[in-house]
Coordinates of C-alpha atoms and ligand atoms in Angstrom, one line a residue:
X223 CA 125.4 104.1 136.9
X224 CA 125.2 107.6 135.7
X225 CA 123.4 108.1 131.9
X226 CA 126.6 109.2 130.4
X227 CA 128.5 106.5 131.8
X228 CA 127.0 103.3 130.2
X229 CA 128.1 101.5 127.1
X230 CA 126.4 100.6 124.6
X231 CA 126.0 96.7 124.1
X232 CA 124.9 97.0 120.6
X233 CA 127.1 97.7 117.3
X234 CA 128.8 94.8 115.5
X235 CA 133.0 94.6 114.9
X236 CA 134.9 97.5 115.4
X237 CA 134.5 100.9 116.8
X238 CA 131.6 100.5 119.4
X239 CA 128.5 102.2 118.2
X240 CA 128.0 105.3 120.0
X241 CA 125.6 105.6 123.2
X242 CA 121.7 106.5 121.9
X243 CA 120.2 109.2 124.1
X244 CA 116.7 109.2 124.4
X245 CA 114.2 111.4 126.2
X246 CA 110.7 110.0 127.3
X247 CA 108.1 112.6 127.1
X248 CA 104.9 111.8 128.4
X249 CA 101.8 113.0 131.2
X250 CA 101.9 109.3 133.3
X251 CA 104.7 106.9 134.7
X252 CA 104.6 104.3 137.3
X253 CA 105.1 104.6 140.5
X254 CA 104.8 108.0 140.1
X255 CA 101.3 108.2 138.6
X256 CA 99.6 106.1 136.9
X257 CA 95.8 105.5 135.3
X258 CA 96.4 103.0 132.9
X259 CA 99.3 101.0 130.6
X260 CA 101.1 104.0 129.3
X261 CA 102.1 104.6 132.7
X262 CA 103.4 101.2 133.0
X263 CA 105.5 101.6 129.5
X264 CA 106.7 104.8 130.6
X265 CA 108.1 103.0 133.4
X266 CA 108.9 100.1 132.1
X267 CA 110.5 100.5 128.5
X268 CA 113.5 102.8 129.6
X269 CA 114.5 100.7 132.2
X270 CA 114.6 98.0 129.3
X271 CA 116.7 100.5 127.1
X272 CA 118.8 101.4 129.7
X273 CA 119.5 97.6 130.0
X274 CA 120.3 97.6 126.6
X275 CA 123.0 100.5 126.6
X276 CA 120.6 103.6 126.1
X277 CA 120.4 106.6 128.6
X278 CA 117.3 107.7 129.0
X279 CA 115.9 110.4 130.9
X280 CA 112.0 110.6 131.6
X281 CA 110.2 114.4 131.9
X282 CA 106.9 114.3 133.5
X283 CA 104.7 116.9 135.2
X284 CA 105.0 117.0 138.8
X285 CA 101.6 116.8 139.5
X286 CA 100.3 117.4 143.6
X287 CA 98.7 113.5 142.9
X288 CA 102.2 111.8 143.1
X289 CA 102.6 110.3 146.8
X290 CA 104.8 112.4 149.0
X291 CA 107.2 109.9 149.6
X292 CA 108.4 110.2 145.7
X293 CA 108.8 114.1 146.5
X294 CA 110.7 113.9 149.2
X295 CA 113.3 111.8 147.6
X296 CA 113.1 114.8 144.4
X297 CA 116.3 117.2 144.2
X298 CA 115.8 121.1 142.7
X299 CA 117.6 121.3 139.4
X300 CA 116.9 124.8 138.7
X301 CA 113.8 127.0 137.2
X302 CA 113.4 129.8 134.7
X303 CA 110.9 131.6 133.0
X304 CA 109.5 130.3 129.4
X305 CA 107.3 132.4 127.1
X306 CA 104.3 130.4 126.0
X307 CA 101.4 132.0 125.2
X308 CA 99.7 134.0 122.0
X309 CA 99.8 137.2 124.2
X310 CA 103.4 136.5 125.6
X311 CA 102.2 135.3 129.2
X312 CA 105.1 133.3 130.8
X313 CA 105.2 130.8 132.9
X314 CA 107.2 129.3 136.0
X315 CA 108.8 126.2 134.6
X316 CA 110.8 124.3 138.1
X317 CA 112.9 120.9 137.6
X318 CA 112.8 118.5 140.0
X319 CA 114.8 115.4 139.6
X320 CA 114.6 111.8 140.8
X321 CA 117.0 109.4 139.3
X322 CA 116.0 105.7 140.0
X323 CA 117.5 102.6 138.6
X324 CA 119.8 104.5 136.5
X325 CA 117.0 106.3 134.7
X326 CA 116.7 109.6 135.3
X327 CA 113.6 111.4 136.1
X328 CA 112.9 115.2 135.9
X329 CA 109.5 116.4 137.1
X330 CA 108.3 119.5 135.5
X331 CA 107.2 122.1 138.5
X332 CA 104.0 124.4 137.8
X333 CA 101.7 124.7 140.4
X334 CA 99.4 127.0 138.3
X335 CA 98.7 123.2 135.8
X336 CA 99.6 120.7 138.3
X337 CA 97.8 121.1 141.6
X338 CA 94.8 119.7 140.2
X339 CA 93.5 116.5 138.7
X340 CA 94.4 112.6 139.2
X341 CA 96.0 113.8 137.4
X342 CA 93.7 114.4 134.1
X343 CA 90.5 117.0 135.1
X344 CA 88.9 117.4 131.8
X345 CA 90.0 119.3 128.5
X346 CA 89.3 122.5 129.1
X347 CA 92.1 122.3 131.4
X348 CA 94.2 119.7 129.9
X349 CA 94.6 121.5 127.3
X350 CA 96.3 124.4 128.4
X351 CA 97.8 122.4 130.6
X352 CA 99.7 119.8 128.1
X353 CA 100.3 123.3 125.6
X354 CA 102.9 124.4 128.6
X355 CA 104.0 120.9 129.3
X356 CA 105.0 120.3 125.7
X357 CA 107.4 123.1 125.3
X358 CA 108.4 123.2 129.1
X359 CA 110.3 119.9 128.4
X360 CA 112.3 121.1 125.4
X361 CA 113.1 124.0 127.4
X362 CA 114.1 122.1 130.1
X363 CA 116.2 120.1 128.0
X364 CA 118.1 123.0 126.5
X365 CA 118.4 124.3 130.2
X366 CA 119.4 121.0 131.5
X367 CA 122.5 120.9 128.6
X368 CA 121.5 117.2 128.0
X369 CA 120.5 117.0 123.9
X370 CA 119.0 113.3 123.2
X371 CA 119.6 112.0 120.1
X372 CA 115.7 111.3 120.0
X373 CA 112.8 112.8 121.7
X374 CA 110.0 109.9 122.3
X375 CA 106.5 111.4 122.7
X376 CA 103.9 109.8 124.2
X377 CA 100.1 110.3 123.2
X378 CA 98.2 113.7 122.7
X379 CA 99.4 115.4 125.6
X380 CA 103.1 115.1 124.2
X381 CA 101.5 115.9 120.8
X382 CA 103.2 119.3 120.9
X383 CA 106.2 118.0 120.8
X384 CA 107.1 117.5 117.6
X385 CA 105.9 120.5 116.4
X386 CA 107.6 123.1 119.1
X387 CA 110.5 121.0 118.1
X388 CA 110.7 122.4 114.4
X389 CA 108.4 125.8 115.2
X390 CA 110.2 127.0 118.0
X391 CA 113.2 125.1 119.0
X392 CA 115.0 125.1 115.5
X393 CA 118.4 126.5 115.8
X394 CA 118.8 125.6 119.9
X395 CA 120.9 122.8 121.0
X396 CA 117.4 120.5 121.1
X397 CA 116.4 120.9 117.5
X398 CA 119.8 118.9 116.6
X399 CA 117.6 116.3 118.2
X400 CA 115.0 113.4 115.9
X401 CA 110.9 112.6 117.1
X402 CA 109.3 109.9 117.5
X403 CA 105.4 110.1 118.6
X404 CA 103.7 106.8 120.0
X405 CA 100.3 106.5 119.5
X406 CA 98.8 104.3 122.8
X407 CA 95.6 105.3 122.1
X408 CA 94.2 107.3 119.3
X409 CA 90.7 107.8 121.0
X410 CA 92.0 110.6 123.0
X411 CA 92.8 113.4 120.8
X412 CA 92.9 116.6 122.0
X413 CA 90.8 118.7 120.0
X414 CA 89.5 122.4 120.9
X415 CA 88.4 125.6 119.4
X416 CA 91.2 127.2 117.1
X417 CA 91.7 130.4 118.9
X418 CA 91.8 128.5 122.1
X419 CA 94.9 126.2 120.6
X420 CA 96.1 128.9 119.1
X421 CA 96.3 131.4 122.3
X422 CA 97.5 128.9 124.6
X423 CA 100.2 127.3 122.3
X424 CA 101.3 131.0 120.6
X425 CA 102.5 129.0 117.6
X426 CA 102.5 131.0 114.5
X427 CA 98.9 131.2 112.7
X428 CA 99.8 129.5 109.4
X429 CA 100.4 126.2 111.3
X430 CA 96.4 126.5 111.8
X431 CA 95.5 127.1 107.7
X432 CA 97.2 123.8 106.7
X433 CA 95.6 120.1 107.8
X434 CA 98.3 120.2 110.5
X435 CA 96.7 120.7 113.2
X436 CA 93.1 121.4 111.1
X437 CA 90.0 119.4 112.5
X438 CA 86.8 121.3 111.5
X439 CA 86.4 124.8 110.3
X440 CA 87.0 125.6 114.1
X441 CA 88.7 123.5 115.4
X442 CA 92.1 122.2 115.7
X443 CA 93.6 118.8 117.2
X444 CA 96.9 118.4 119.4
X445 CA 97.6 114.8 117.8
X446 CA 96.9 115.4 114.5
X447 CA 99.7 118.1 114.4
X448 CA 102.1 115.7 116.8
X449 CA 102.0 113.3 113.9
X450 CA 102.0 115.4 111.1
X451 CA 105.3 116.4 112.1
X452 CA 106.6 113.7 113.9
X453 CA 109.8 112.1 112.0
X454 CA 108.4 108.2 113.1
X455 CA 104.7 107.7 114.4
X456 CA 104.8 104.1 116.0
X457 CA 102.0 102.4 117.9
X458 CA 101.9 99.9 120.2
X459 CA 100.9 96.6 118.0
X460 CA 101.3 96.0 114.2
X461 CA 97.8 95.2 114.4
X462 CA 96.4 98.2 115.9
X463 CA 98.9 100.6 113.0
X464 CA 97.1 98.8 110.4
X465 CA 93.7 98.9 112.0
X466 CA 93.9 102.5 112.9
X467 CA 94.0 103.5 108.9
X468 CA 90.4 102.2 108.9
X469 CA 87.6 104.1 109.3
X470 CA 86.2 101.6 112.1
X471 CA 89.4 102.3 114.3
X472 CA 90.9 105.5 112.7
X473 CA 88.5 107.8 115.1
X474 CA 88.7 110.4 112.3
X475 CA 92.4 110.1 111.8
X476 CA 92.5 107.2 109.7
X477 CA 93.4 109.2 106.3
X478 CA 95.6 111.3 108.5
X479 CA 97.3 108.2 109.2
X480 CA 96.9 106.3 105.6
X481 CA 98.9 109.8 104.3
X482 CA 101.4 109.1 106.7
X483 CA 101.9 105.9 107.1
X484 CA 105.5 105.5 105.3
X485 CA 106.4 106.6 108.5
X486 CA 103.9 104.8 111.0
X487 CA 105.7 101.6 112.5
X488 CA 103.7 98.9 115.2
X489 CA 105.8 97.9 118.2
X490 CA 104.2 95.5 120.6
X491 CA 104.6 96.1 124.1
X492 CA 106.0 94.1 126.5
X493 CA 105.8 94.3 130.4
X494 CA 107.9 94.9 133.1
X495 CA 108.8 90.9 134.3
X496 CA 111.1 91.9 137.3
X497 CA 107.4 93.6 138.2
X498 CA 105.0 91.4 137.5
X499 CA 107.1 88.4 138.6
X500 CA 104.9 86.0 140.3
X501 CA 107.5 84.1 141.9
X502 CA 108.9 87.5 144.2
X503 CA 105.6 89.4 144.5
X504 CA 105.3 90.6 147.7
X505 CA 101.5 91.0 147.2
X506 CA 100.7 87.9 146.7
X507 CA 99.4 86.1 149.9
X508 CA 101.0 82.6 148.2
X509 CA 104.1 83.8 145.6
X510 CA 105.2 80.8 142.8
X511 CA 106.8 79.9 139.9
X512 CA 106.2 77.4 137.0
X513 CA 107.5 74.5 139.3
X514 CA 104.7 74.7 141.7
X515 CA 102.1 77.0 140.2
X516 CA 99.6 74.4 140.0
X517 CA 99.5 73.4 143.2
X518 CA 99.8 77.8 144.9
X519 CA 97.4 79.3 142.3
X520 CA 94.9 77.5 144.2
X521 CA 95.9 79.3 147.5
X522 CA 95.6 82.5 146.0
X523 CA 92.5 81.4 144.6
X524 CA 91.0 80.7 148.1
X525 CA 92.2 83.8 149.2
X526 CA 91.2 85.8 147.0
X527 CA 87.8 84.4 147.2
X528 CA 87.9 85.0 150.8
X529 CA 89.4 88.8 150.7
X530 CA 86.2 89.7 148.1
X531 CA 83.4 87.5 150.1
X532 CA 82.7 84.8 147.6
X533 CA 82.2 81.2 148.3
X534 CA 85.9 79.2 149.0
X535 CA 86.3 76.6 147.0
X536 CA 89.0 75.9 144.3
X537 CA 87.5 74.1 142.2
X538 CA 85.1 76.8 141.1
X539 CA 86.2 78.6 137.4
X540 CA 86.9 82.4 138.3
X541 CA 87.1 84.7 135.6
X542 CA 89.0 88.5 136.7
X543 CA 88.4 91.3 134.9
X544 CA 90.9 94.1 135.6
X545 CA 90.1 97.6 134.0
X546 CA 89.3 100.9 133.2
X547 CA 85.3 100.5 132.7
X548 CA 85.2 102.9 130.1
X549 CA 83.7 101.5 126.2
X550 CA 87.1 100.7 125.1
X551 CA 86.9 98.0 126.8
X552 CA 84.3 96.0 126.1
X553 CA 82.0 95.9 128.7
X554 CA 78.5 96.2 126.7
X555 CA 79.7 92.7 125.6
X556 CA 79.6 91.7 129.4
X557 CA 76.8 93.2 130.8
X558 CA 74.4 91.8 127.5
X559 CA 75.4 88.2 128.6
X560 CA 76.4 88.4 132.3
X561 CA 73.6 86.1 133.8
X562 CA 74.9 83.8 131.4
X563 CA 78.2 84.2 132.6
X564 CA 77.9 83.1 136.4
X565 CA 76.5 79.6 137.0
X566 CA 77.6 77.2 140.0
X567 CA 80.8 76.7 138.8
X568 CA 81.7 80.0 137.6
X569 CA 82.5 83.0 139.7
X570 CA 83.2 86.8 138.4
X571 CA 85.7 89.2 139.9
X572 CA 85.6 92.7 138.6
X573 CA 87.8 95.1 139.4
X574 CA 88.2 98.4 138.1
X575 CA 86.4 102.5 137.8
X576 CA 85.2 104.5 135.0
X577 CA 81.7 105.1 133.5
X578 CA 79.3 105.0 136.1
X579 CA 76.6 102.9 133.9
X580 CA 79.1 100.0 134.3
X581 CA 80.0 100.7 137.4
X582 CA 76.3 100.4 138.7
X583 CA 76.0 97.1 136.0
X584 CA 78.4 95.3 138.1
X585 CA 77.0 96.8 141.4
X586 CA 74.2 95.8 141.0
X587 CA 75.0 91.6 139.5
X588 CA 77.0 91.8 142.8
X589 CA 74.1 92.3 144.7
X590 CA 72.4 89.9 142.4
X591 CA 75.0 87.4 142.6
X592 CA 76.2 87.4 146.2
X593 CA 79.3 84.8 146.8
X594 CA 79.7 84.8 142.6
X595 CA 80.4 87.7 141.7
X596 CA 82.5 90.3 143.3
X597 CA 82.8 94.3 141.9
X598 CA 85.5 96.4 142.8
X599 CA 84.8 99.3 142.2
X600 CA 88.2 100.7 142.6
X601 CA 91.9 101.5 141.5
X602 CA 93.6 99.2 143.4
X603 CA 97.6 98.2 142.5
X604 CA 97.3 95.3 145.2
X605 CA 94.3 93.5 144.3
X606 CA 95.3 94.1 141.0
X607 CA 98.4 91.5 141.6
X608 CA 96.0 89.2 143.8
X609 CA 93.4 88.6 141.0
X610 CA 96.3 87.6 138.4
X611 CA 97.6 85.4 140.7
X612 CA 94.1 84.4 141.9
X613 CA 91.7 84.5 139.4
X614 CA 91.4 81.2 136.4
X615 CA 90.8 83.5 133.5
X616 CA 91.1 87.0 132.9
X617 CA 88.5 88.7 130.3
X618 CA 89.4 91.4 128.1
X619 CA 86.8 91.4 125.3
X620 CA 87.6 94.8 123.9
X621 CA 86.3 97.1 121.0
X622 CA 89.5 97.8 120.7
X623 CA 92.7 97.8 122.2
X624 CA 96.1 99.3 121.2
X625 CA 98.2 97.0 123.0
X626 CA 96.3 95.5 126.1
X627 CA 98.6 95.0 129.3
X628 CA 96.4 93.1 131.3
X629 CA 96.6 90.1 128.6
X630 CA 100.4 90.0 129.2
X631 CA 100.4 90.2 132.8
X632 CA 97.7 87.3 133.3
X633 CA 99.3 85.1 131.0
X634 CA 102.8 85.9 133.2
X635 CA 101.0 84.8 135.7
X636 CA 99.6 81.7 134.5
X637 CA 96.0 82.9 134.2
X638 CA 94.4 82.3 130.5
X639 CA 93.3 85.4 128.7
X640 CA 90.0 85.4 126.9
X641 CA 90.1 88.3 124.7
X642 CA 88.5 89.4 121.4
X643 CA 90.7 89.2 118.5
X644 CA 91.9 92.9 117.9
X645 CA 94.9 95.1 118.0
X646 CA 97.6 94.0 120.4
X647 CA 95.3 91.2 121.8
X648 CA 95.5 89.4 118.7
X649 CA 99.4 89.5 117.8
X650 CA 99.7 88.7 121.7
X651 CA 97.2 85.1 122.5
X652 CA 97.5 82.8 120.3
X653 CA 94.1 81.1 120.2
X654 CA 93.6 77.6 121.7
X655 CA 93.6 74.7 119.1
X656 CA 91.3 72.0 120.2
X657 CA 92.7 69.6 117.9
X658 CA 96.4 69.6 119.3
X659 CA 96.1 71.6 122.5
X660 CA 98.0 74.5 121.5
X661 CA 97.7 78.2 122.4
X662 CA 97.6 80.8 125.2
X663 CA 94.0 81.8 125.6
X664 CA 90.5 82.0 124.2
X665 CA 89.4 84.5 121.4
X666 CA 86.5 85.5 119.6
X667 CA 86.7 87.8 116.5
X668 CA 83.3 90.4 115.7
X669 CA 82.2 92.1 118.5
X670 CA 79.4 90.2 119.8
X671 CA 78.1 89.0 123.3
X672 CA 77.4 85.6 122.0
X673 CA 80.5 85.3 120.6
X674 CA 82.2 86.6 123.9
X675 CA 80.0 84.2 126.3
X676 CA 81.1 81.3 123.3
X677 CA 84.6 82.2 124.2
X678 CA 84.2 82.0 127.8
X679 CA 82.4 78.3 127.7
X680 CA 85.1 76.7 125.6
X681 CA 87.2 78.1 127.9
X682 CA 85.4 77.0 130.8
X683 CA 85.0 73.7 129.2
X684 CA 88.5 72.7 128.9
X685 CA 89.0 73.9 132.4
X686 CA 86.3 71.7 133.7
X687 CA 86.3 68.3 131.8
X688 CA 90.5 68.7 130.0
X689 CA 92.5 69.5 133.6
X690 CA 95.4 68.7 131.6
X691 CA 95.4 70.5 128.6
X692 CA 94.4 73.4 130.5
X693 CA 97.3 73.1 133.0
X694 CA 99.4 73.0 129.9
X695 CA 98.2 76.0 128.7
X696 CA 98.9 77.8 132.0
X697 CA 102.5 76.5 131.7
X698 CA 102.6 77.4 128.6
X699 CA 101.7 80.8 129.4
X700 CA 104.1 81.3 131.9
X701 CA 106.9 80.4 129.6
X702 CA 105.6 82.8 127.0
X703 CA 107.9 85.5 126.3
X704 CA 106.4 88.7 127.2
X705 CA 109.2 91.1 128.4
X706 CA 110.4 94.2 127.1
X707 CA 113.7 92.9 125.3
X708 CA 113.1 92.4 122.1
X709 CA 110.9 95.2 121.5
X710 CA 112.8 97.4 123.1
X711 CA 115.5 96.4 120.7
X712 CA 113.1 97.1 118.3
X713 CA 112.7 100.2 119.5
X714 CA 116.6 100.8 119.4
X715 CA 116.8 100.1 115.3
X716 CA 114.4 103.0 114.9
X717 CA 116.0 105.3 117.4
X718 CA 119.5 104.3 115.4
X719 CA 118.0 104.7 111.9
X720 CA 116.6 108.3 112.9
X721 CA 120.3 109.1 114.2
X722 CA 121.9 108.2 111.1
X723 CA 118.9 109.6 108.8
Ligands
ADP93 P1 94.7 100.8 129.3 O1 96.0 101.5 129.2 O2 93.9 100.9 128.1 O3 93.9 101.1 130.5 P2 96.3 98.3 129.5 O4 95.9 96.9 129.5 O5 97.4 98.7 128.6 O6 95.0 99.2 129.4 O7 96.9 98.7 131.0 C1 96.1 98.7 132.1 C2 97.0 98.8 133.3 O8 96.3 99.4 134.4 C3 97.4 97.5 133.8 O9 98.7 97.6 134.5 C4 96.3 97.1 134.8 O10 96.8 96.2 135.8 C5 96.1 98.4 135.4 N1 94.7 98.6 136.0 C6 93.6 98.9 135.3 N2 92.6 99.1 136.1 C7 93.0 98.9 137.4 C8 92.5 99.0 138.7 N3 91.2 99.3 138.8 N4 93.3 98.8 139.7 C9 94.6 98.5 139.6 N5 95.2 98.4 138.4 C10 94.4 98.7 137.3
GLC94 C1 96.7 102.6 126.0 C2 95.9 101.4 125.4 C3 96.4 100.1 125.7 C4 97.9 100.0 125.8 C5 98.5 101.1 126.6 C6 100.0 101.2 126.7 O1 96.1 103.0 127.2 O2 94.5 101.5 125.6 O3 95.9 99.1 124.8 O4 98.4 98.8 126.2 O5 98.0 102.4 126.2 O6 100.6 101.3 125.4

């Protein structure tokens, strides 16, 4: 159904309340292109607003990375030239549009930013890069005649938003419309030399002498400025908006964020459960639901153990780890107590890319571990699915973590997360009560290995010697809601209160 056609199901007695408009801004979406969960939101969260009476249109770079067969199926909506830099260089800005599902997609054209990278390269680049992508997308509204009611940025490289918005976009049809920037991870910040920010953006030179944008005497930082003038801020657990006004998790933002934070909101996020639906997933060498999981998980088990060359046998405890190996994540934690980890009933299943120091780590307790322990060093969407189906346990023991995707998806899939208590991994697994059997998963709170491999045993314990509370746990799991709905109404309040602000 067209955007402008839907109704909106929201609105109590009387006149219906009018349609909300929102456009997604952000520099990843599934099945486009994808390197981690705000690809998957991006995908996922209009589709859930759209289901909910919203139109939503998504802007994204169309980056040479995103498979052919997408491009193909892309229709030209127009170009133009757009002004951009400190010097008055202008730039090629091409629309190409994809509407699937009823959301629609337009796919910023520059071949000068987006023939490189998969699709990040590194800042020096990406900097630039996300300058022109930022106020290509309001332009591209304003060329496209469609005004959203609010504009929902995503991360660093939509940081610009907010602030082209109000500097340079005041006065045209867009700057009628509200902000809202989500934080999905505040680790990544874009920060670079003044001059450079301020060549490559052309925004006027007193937005550089306030704390807007300020980071050091030379410095200046893309976020920082995105949430300075951001109407909302939101981030992706209530945990996580609390924890990032510390000085542990703020990453030099924290008092940033404490100065704002009237205006900072936590959303958890949900996932996409006509996706990740273990019943229908084609992917899955043995699909099932909560009816017969207990009996098919062990098929997937035995093949997955037989598609990664470990020993088949289902009674074995196999713990998957599915991530970006990067320190976010965790993964000191494992490689201090993996020895301790394997034993002979115990396998590992690793899959994931990043740093090369834990890539090699799990290389080499592969090698170590032949027919235990398996590392993928890969992305890999497939095996992805295989080890939530497959796998007993699924470890995410991270420093911190935002939201955390994985978590949700496992415990979809009836696979009990073990994760360390922080950010959205603490609001989402509810920690196993030995005394009356309740809970989703296993948790540990400081970040320790012993308190990780703790975690692990009592989960392996239960596993091996309590069948039954464990199986209740994984039914449990499954029944847990983790879809999109009601935080996607959530997400509606805000988008209303901003319209009527
Ligand atoms: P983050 O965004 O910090 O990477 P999330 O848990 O929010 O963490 O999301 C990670 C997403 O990326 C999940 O959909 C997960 O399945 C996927 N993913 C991570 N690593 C891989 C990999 N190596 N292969 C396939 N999918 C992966
Ligand atoms: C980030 C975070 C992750 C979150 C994801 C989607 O990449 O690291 O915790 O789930 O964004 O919001």
């Amino acid at each position: 159904m067209p955007v402008n056609e839907q109704r909106t199901q929201s609105g109590g007695a009387g006149a219906p309340a009018r349609q909300c408009n929102i456009a997604f801004i952000g520099s990843e979406c599934y099945p486009f292109v994808k390197t981690g969960g705000l690809g998957d939101v991006m995908y996922a969260l209009p589709r859930a607003l759209i289901r909910q009476g919203c139109g939503v249109r998504v802007i994204i770079p169309l980056y040479n990375c995103i498979p052919q067969k997408f491009k193909d199926q892309m229709t030209y909506r127009g170009s133009f030239m757009m002004d951009l830099c400190q010097d008055g260089r202008a730039f090629y800005v091409g629309i190409m549009e994809l509407v699937m599902d009823g959301v629609i997609y337009d796919f910023i054209d520059n071949r000068e930013f987006f023939d490189w990278g998969n699709p990040y390269t590194g800042l020096w680049e990406d900097i630039p890069k996300y300058c022109y992508f930022s106020k290509a997308s309001l332009a591209v509204l304003n060329y496209l005649e469609w005004i959203p009611d609010v504009i929902h940025c995503h991360d660093w490289q939509a940081g610009l938003v907010p602030v082209y918005l109000r500097a340079r976009f005041d006065g045209t049809p867009v700057g009628s419309a509200r902000s809202i920037l989500t934080i999905h991870n505040l680790r990544f910040q874009g920060i670079c030399g003044i001059q450079h920010l301020k060549y490559w953006t052309g925004l006027p030179d007193y937005l550089f002498d306030y704390p807007v944008f300020k980071q050091s005497e030379d410095e200046a930082n893309m976020f920082k400025g995105g949430l300075a003038y951001a109407d909302r801020v939101t981030t992706v657990s209530a945990t996580y908006a609390e924890e990032i006004q510390t000085t542990f998790y703020g990453e030099g933002l924290n008092g940033h964020l404490w100065y704002h934070r009237a205006k900072l909101l936590g959303i958890v996020n949900g996932i996409d459960v006509e996706l990740w639906n273990s019943a229908t997933d084609k992917l899955l060498p043995a699909p099932y639901d909560a009816g017969n999981v207990l009996e098919l998980k062990k098929q997937n088990k035995l093949a997955l153990q037989d598609k990664l060359g470990l020993e088949q046998d289902a009674g074995k405890f196999v713990i998957g780890l599915v991530s970006r190996l990067t320190d976010q994540k965790g993964l000191d934690l494992v490689n201090a107590v993996f020895p301790e980890l394997v034993d002979e009933n115990t396998q590992v299943v690793i899959l994931g890319t990043g740093d090369p120091r834990y890539e090699d780590a799990f290389r080499f307790y592969e090698r170590e571990n032949k027919g235990s322990v398996c590392a993928y060093i890969q992305y890999n969407e497939a095996l992805a699915h295989q080890i939530y189906a497959g796998a007993d346990a699924l470890l995410v023991p991270s420093l911190f973590e935002p939201c955390g995707l994985t978590q949700l998806i496992a415990m979809r899939y009836g696979t009990v997360p073990i994760v360390r208590e922080t950010g959205g991994l603490k609001d989402t697994v509810q920690p196993y009560n030995e005394v009356n059997g309740e809970g989703n998963g296993f948790t540990f709170d400081r970040y320790e290995a012993d308190l990780l491999l703790d975690a692990v045993n009592r989960g392996k314990a239960v596993y091996l010697e309590n069948r039954g509370r464990w199986d209740e746990m994984v039914l449990r799991d499954m029944a847990k809601d983790v879809s999109w709905e009601n935080s996607a109404a959530q997400y509606i309040d805000l988008y209303r209160e901003l319209m009527d602000a």
